[in-house]
């Protein structure tokens, strides 16, 4: 009987330790966006336009802690100078990308970061692809 109490107590202890108030499945989407990004090129669209931006002409600063975006624009870039909010929603084309980036409620499309290049694109809808570097 004494062994049964010890075993029961140990099982209860292990079950209690295995429980947690945190949800490890929650992902901080966009934390990889955090920091300063410089727009280098916009391309695509129905006309197949290519627009190259001199370094520093368009600077976007993402703050993932409060999901804000500060833009300094010295040309006709995709956004004017100002402060914006951003968020993520499920994509209409999950095979192409699972989430899309909303900036002040406007869908800017999918985002990806590869080899230090941030790509925000709407190519799935004949939109533009914007490329940034840190």
XYZ file of C-alpha atoms in Angstrom:
134
model
C 0.000 0.000 0.000
C 2.902 2.339 0.791
C 4.418 1.704 -2.672
C 1.076 2.503 -4.322
C 0.954 5.901 -2.572
C 4.523 6.679 -3.649
C 3.833 5.690 -7.251
C 0.578 7.695 -7.287
C 2.369 10.735 -5.845
C 5.138 10.499 -8.445
C 2.611 10.188 -11.289
C 0.727 13.230 -10.010
C 3.992 15.160 -9.738
C 5.014 14.290 -13.324
C 1.582 15.189 -14.684
C 1.675 18.529 -12.884
C 5.145 19.305 -14.218
C 4.084 18.424 -17.769
C 1.270 20.985 -17.707
C 2.001 24.582 -18.551
C 0.047 27.791 -18.946
C 2.035 28.757 -22.049
C 1.010 27.760 -25.530
C 4.177 26.596 -27.279
C 2.269 26.323 -30.573
C 1.815 30.093 -30.792
C 4.324 31.546 -33.244
C 5.374 35.190 -33.248
C 4.808 35.670 -36.956
C 6.900 38.411 -38.404
C 9.602 38.467 -35.744
C 12.048 37.831 -38.583
C 10.887 41.123 -40.147
C 12.119 43.110 -37.153
C 14.647 45.792 -38.039
C 15.580 48.139 -40.860
C 15.029 47.076 -44.484
C 15.978 49.061 -47.600
C 13.884 48.651 -50.737
C 16.118 47.809 -53.703
C 13.698 46.698 -56.417
C 10.028 46.378 -57.338
C 9.153 44.171 -60.288
C 6.297 42.348 -61.938
C 2.708 43.305 -62.494
C 0.846 42.838 -65.737
C 3.268 45.172 -67.565
C 6.351 43.417 -66.162
C 7.770 46.635 -64.724
C 11.182 46.761 -63.055
C 11.945 49.676 -60.741
C 15.385 49.880 -59.099
C 15.772 52.081 -56.031
C 19.096 53.681 -55.019
C 20.185 52.462 -51.574
C 18.491 54.351 -48.765
C 15.787 55.891 -50.943
C 13.078 53.732 -49.346
C 13.671 52.581 -45.754
C 11.169 50.449 -43.849
C 11.650 49.767 -40.130
C 9.565 46.918 -38.723
C 9.000 46.708 -34.962
C 7.679 43.228 -34.219
C 7.094 44.014 -30.517
C 4.151 46.295 -31.329
C 3.654 45.395 -35.005
C 4.366 48.866 -36.325
C 6.160 49.923 -39.470
C 7.948 53.239 -39.955
C 8.539 54.206 -43.596
C 10.895 56.890 -44.887
C 10.187 57.367 -48.591
C 12.219 59.636 -50.845
C 10.659 58.445 -54.117
C 7.446 56.952 -55.451
C 7.761 53.710 -53.501
C 4.895 51.462 -52.468
C 4.246 53.509 -49.276
C 4.630 57.169 -48.404
C 6.615 58.393 -45.396
C 4.718 57.640 -42.209
C 3.861 55.165 -39.492
C 1.747 52.101 -40.170
C 0.524 49.003 -38.383
C 0.955 45.532 -39.783
C -0.499 42.091 -39.159
C -0.841 38.704 -40.790
C -3.868 36.800 -42.082
C -4.389 33.403 -43.653
C -3.696 33.487 -47.363
C -6.298 32.839 -50.048
C -3.638 30.711 -51.761
C -2.188 28.559 -48.946
C -0.230 26.400 -51.402
C 1.714 29.496 -52.471
C 2.078 30.972 -48.970
C 0.323 30.314 -45.657
C 0.082 33.955 -44.505
C -0.128 37.346 -46.124
C 1.132 40.650 -44.757
C -1.412 43.408 -44.136
C -0.124 46.970 -43.796
C -2.783 49.304 -42.399
C -5.329 46.707 -43.499
C -4.080 46.564 -47.110
C -2.928 43.179 -48.383
C 0.694 43.419 -49.520
C 0.902 39.689 -50.238
C 3.263 36.966 -49.088
C 6.587 37.603 -47.455
C 9.735 35.534 -47.276
C 13.317 36.083 -46.199
C 16.128 34.217 -47.919
C 19.872 34.967 -47.943
C 19.282 38.347 -46.291
C 16.695 39.440 -48.864
C 13.125 40.234 -47.809
C 10.591 39.625 -50.548
C 7.028 40.919 -50.246
C 5.039 39.861 -53.251
C 1.624 39.697 -54.839
C 2.788 37.731 -57.857
C -0.011 35.207 -57.320
C -2.422 38.051 -58.232
C -0.317 39.672 -60.998
C 0.976 42.175 -58.460
C 4.441 43.476 -57.695
C 7.329 41.810 -55.925
C 9.243 44.152 -53.596
C 12.804 43.201 -52.596
C 14.573 44.631 -49.540
C 18.000 44.196 -47.948
C 19.032 44.811 -44.333
